[in-house]
Short mmCIF file of C-alpha atoms in Angstrom, two decimals:
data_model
loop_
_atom_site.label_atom_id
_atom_site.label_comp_id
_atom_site.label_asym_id
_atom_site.label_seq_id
_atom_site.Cartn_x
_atom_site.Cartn_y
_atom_site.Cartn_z
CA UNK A 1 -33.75 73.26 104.11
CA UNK A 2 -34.24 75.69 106.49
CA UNK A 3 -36.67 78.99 105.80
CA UNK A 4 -37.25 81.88 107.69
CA UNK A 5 -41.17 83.25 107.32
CA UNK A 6 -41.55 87.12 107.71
CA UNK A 7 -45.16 87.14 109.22
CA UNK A 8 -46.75 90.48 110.26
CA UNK A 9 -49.84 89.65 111.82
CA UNK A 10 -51.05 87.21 114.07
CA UNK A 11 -54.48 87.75 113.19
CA UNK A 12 -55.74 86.60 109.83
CA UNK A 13 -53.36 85.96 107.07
CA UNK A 14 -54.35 82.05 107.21
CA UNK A 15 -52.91 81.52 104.03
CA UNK A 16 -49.22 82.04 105.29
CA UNK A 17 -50.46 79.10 107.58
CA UNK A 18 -51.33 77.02 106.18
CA UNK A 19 -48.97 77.21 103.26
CA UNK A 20 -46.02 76.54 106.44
CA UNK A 21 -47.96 73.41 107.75
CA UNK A 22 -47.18 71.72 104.58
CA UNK A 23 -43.46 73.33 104.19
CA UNK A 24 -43.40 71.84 107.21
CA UNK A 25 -44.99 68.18 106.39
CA UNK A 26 -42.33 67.88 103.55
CA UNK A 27 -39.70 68.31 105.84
CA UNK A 28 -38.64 72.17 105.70
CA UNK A 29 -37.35 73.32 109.07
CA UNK A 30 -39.30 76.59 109.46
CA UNK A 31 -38.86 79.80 111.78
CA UNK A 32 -41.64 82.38 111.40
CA UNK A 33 -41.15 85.89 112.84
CA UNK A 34 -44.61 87.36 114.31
CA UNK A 35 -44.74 90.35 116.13
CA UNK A 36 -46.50 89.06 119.19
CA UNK A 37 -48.29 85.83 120.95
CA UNK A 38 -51.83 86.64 120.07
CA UNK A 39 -54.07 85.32 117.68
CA UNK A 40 -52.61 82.56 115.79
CA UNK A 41 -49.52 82.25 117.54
CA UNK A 42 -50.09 78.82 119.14
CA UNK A 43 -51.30 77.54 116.11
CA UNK A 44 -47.83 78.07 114.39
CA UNK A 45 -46.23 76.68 116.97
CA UNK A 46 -48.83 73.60 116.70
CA UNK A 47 -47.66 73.15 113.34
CA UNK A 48 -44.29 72.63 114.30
CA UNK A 49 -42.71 76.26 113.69
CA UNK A 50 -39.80 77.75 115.25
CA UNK A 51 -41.61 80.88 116.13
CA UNK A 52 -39.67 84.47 116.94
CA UNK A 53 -40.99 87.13 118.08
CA UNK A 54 -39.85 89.89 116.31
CA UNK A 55 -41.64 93.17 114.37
CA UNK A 56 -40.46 93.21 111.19
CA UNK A 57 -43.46 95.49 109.64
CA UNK A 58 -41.55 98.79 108.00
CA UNK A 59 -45.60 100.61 108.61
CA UNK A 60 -44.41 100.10 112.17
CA UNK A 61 -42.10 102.52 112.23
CA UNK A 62 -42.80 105.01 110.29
CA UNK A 63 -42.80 107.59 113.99
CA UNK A 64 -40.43 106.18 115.33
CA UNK A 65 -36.69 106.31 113.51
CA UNK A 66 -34.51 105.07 116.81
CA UNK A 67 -37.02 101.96 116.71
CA UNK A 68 -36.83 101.16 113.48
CA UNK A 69 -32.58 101.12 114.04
CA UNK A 70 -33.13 98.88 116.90
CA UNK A 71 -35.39 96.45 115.03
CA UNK A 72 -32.74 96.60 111.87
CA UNK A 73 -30.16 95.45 114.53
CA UNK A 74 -32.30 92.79 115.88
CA UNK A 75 -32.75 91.64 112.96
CA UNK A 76 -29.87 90.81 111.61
CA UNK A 77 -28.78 89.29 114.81
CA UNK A 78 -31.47 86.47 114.14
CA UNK A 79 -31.01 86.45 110.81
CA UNK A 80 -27.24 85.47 111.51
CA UNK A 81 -28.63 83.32 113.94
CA UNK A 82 -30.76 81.11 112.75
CA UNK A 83 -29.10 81.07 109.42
CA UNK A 84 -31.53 80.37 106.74
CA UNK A 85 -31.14 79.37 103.36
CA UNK A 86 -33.91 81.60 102.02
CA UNK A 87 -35.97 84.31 104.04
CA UNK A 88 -39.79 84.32 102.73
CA UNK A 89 -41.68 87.36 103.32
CA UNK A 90 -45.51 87.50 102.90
CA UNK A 91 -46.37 90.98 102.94
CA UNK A 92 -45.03 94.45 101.02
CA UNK A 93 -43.96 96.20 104.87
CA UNK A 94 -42.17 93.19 105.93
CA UNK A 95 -40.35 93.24 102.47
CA UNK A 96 -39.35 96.32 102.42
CA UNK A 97 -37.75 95.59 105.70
CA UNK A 98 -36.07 92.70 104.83
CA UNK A 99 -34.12 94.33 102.20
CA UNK A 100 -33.21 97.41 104.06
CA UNK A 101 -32.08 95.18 107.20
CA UNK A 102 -30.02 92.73 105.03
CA UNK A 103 -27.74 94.87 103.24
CA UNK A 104 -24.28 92.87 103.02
CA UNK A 105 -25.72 89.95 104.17
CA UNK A 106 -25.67 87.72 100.95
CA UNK A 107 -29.07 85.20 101.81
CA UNK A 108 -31.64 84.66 99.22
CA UNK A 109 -35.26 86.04 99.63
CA UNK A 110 -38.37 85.44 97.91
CA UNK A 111 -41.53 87.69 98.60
CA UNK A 112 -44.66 86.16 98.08
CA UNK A 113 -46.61 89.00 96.93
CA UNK A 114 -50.18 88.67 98.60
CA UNK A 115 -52.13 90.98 95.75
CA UNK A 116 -51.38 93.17 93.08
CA UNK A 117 -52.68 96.57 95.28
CA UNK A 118 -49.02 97.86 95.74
CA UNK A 119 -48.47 97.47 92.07
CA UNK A 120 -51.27 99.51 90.63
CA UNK A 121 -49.66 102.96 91.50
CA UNK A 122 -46.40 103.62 89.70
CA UNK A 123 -44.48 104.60 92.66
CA UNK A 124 -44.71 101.66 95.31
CA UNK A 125 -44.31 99.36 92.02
CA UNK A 126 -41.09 100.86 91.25
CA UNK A 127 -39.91 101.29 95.02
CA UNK A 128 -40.47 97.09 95.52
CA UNK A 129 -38.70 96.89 92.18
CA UNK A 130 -35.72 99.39 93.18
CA UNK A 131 -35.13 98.07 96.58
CA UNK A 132 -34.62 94.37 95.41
CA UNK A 133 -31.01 93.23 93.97
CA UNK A 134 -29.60 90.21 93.12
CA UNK A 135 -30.58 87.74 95.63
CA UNK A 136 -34.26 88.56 95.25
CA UNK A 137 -36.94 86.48 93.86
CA UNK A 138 -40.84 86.84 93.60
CA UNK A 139 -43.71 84.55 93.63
CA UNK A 140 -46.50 86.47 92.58
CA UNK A 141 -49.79 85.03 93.79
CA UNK A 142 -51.90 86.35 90.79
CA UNK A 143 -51.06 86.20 86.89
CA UNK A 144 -51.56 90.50 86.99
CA UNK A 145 -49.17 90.91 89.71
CA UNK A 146 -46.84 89.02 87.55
CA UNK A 147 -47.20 91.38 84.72
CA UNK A 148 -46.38 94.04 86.43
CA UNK A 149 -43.11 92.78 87.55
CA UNK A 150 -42.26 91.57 83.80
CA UNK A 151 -43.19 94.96 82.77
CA UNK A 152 -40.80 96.54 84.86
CA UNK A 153 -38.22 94.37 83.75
CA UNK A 154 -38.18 91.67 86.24
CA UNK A 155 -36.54 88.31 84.31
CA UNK A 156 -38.76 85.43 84.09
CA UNK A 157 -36.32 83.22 86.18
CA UNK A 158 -36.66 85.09 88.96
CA UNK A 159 -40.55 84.72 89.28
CA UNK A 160 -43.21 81.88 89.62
CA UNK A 161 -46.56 82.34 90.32
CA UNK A 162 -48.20 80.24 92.90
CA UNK A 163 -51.45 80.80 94.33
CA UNK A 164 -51.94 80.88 97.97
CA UNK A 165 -54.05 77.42 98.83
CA UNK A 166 -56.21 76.41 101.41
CA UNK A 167 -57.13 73.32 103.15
CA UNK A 168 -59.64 71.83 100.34
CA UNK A 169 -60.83 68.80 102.73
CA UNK A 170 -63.36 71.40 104.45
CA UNK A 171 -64.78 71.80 101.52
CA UNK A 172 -65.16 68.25 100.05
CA UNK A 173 -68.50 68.00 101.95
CA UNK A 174 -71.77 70.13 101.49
CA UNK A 175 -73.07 72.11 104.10
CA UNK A 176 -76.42 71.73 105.32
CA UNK A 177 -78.61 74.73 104.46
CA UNK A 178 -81.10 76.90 106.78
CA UNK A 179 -78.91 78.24 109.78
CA UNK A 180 -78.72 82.06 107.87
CA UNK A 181 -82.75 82.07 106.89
CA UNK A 182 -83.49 80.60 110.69
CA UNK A 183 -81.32 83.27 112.08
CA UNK A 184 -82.16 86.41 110.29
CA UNK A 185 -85.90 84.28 109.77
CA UNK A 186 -86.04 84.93 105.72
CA UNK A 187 -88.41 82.60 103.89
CA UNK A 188 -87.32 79.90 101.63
CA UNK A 189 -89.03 81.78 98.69
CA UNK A 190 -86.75 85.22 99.33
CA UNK A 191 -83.00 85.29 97.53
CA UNK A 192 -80.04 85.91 99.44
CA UNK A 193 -77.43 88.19 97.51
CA UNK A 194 -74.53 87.85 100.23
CA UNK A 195 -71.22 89.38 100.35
CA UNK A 196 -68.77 88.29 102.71
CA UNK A 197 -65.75 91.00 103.37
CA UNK A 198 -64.09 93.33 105.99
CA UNK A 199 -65.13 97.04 105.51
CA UNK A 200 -62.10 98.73 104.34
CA UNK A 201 -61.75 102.62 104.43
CA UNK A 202 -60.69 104.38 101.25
CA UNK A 203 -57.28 104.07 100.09
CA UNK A 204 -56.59 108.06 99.36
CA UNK A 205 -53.31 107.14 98.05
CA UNK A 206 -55.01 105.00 95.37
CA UNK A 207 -57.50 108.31 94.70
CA UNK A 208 -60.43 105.71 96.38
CA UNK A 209 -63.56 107.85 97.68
CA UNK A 210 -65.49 103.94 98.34
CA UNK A 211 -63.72 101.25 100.32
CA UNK A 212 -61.70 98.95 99.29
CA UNK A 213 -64.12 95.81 98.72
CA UNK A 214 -66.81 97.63 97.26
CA UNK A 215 -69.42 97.35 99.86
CA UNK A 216 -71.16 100.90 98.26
CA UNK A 217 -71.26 99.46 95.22
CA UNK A 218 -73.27 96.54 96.21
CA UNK A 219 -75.34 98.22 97.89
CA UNK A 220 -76.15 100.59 95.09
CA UNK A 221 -76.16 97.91 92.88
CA UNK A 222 -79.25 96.05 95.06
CA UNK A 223 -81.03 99.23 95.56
CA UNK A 224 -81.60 98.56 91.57
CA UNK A 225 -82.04 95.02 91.88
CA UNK A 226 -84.89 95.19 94.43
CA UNK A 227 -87.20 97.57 92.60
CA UNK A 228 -87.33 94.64 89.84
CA UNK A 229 -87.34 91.78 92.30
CA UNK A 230 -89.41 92.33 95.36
CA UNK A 231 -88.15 88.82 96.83
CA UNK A 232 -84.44 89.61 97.06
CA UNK A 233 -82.90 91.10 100.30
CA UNK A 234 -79.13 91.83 101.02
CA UNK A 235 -76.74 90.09 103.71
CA UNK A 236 -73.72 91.76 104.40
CA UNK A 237 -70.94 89.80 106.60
CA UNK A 238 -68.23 91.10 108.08
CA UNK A 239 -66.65 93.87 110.47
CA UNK A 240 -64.35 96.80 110.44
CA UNK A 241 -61.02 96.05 109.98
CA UNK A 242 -58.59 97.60 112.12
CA UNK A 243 -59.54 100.82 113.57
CA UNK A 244 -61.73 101.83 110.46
CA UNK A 245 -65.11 101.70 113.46
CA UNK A 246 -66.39 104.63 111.97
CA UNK A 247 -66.29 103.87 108.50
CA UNK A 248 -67.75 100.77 109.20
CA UNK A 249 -70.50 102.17 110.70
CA UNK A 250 -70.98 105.10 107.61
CA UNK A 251 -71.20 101.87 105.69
CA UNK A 252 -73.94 99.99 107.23
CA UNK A 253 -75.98 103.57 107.44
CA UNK A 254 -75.56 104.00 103.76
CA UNK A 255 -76.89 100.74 103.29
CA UNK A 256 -79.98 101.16 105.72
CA UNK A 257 -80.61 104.50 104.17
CA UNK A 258 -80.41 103.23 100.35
CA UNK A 259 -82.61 99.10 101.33
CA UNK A 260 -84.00 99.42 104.44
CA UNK A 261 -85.45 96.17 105.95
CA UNK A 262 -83.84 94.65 102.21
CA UNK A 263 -80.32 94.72 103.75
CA UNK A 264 -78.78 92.98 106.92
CA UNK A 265 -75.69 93.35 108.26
CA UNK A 266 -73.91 90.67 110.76
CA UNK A 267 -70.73 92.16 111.42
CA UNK A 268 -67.93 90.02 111.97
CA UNK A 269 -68.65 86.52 112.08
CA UNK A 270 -66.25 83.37 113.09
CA UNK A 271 -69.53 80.72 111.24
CA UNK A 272 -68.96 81.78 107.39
CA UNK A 273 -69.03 78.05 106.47
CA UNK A 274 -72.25 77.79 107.80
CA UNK A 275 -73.98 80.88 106.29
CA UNK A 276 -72.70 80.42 103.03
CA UNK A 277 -74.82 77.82 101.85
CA UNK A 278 -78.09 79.89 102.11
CA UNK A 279 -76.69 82.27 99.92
CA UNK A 280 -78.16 82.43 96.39
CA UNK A 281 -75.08 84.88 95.22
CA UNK A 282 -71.99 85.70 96.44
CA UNK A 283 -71.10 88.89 95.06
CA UNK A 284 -67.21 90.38 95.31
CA UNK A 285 -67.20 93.90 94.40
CA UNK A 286 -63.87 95.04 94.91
CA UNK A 287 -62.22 97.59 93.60
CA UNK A 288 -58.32 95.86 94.12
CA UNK A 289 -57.91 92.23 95.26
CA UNK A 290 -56.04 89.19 94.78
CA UNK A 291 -57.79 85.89 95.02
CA UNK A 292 -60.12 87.38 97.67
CA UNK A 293 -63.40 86.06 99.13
CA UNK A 294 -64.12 84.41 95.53
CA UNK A 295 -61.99 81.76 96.56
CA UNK A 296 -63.70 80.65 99.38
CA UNK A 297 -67.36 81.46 97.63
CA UNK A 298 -66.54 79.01 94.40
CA UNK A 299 -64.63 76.31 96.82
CA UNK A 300 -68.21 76.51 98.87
CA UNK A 301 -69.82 75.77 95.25
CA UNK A 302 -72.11 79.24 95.53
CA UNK A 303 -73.00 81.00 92.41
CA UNK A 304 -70.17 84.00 92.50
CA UNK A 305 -69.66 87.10 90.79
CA UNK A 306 -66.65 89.38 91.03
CA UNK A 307 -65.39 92.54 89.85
CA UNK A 308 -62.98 91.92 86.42
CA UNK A 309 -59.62 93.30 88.58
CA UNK A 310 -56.78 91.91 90.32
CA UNK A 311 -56.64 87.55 90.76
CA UNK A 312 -59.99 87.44 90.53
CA UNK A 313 -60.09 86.44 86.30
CA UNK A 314 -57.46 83.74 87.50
CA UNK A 315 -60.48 81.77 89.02
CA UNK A 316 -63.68 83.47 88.32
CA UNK A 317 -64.13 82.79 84.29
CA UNK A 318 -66.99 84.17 82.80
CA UNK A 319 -70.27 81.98 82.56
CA UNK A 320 -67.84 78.67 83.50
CA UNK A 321 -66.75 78.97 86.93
CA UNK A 322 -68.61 82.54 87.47
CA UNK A 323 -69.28 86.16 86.35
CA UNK A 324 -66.94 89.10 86.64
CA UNK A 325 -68.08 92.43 86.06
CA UNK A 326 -66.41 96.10 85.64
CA UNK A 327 -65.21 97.79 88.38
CA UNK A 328 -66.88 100.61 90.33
CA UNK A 329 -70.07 99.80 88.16
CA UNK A 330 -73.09 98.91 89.94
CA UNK A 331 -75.42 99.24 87.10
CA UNK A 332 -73.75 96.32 85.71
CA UNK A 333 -73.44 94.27 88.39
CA UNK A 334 -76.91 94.88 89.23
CA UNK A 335 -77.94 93.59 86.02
CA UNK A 336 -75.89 90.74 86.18
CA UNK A 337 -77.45 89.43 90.04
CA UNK A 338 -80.62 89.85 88.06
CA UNK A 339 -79.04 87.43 85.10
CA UNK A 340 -77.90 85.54 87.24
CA UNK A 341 -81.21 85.25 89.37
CA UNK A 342 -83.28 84.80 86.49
CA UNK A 343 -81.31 81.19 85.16
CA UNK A 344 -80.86 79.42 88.58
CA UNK A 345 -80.51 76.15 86.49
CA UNK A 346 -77.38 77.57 84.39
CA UNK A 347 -76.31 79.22 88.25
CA UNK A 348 -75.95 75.77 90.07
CA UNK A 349 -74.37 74.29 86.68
CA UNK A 350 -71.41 76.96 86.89
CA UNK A 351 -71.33 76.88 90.83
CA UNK A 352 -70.96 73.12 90.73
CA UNK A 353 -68.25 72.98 88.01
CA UNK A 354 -66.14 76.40 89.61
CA UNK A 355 -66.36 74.06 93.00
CA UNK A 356 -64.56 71.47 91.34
CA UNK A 357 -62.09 73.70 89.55
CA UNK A 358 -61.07 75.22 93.06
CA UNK A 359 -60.70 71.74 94.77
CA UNK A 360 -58.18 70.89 92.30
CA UNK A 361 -56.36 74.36 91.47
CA UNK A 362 -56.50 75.51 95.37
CA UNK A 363 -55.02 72.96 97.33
CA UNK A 364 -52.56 73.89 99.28
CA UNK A 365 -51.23 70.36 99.59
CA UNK A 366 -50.04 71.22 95.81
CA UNK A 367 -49.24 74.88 95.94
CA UNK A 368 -47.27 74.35 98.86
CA UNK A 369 -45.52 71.63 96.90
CA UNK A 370 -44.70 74.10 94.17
CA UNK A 371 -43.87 76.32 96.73
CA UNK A 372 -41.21 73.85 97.85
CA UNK A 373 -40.23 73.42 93.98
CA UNK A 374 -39.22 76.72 93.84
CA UNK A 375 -37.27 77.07 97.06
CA UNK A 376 -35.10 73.75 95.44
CA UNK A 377 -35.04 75.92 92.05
CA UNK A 378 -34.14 79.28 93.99
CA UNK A 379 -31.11 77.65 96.30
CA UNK A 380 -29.95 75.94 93.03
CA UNK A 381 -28.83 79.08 91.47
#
């Protein structure tokens, strides 16, 4: 079986990683097309991955026409190639490329759709929906993204949804506690509400005045929660993404402005394992997301809360794995840190049993596997 893996970032997007190391394991031959030799370039070739590099990102060339007809060309030149049996793209730009590129070449393609954020607007759902024909599938990696195809009349047979895993054995152990208090020297007797996110600038497309992941919120959210608990403070990880610098830094001055010495911010850090056990809460207040940072939060067994949108419901049930609370609403998620503060019994209880939930639902040993299932079900057809 051999796949071809649309790719358009070397940095981040460990998901599509990992999910290929196990393609790989159970015996897929793989070619991934990145657009350069940064980041994690070596570590798909590591793996075992036929690796091209190739842009194949549509947002590329959206200046640049004559580029965009050159990429189209080489393109299909690998495509022929390499000749897959089914092309697997990971993001909405590199699908929309695929499709335009392949016209009259009859290979199957499946996009696994990372998050439901192109679907929310009528207009990007219908142009994924009217650019796909007859040899596309979908493997949407949320139950809401799903809907959204059905709705738009999508048959069943044509999707599966599969979340993206991750590599559960880190988890399986606990981390030792006290590296976050030691650094940022906060007693043992102060909470830690933590959030752990890139700053995102406004999506104006989306009508968004607040970034993406909801840092405002949270931090109007504490500025509530620390006039009824004076032994609470704020620790925000996690750096601009992209080029959004300024934003970034309009962020972390909101936050000084609204809880002073209450709120700390670490920028981007490569040690979130080992801060993530001194947090009391993680808190995810997005305002679009898939899976997200909850993921990693519950699989870390911390007490996590999360906005009611996107993939997050898929894991995050209410007062059993976690909490989820409206959207853009930091009145109610202020009162629920406070619940949540006030019952740390009935907090660890949840934590511990949303841990074990995510060790057996996020494996990517097994949704890798189904992964496979599906490319066996896809090429059958």
């Amino acid at each position: 079986m051999r796949i071809l893996h649309l790719v358009k970032t070397t940095v981040g997007a460990t998901w599509a990683l990992r999910e290929i190391q196990v393609l790989i394991r159970l015996g897929c031959e793989i070619h991934v097309a990145l657009p350069d030799r940064e980041g994690l370039y070596e570590d798909y070739k590591t793996a075992g991955a036929h690796v091209h590099i190739v842009n194949v990102d549509i947002a590329s060339f959206k200046t640049s026409p004559l580029a965009f007809t050159k990429a189209v060309i080489d393109f299909r030149k690998l495509v022929l190639e390499i000749n897959p049996n089914i092309i697997h793209s990971h993001f909405v730009g590199t699908t929309y490329f695929m499709r335009m590129a392949l016209t009259g070449i009859p290979i199957k393609r499946i996009f696994q759709v990372p998050g439901p954020l192109h679907l929310e607007k009528t207009i990007t759902r219908k142009v994924d929906v009217n650019l796909a024909n007859k040899y596309d599938y979908w493997i949407p990696t949320c139950h809401l993204s799903k809907q959204y195809y059905l709705q738009e009349g999508i048959a069943k047979d044509r999707l599966t949804t599969i979340f993206y895993g991750s590599d559960v054995s880190v988890f399986n152990n606990n981390q030792p506690k006290g590296s976050l208090r030691r650094e940022l020297n906060i007693p043992d007797g102060i909470k830690i509400v933590g959030m752990v996110a890139f700053v995102y600038p406004p999506k104006k497309w989306l009508g968004q005045s607040r970034g993406l992941k909801g840092h405002e919120d949270l931090i109007d959210a504490m500025s509530t929660v620390i006039k009824q608990r004076k032994n609470v403070v704020c620790v925000i990880v996690g750096g601009a993404w992209g080029d959004s610098e300024d934003y970034y830094k309009q962020v972390v001055e909101y936050g000084e402005n609204k809880l002073g010495a209450k709120v700390h911010f670490l920028g981007t850090r490569q040690d979130v394992p080992r801060l993530y056990p001194d947090f009391d809460i993680a808190v995810h207040p997005s305002l679009s997301e898939n899976l997200g940072g909850a993921a990693e939060s519950l699989l870390m067994g911390i007490p996590t809360i999360a906005t009611n949108i996107g993939g997050f419901p898929d894991i995050v049930k209410e007062n059993k794995t976690g909490w989820l609370v409206p959207p853009s609403d930091p009145s109610s998620l202020a009162r629920k840190i406070v619940s949540v503060l006030d019952h740390p019994d009935n907090a660890k209880k949840v934590a511990d049993f949303g841990k074990q939930e995510m060790l057996r639902e996020l494996d990517v040993n097994n949704t890798a596997t189904q992964v496979f299932d599906f490319y066996k079900y896809v090429m059958s057809i």
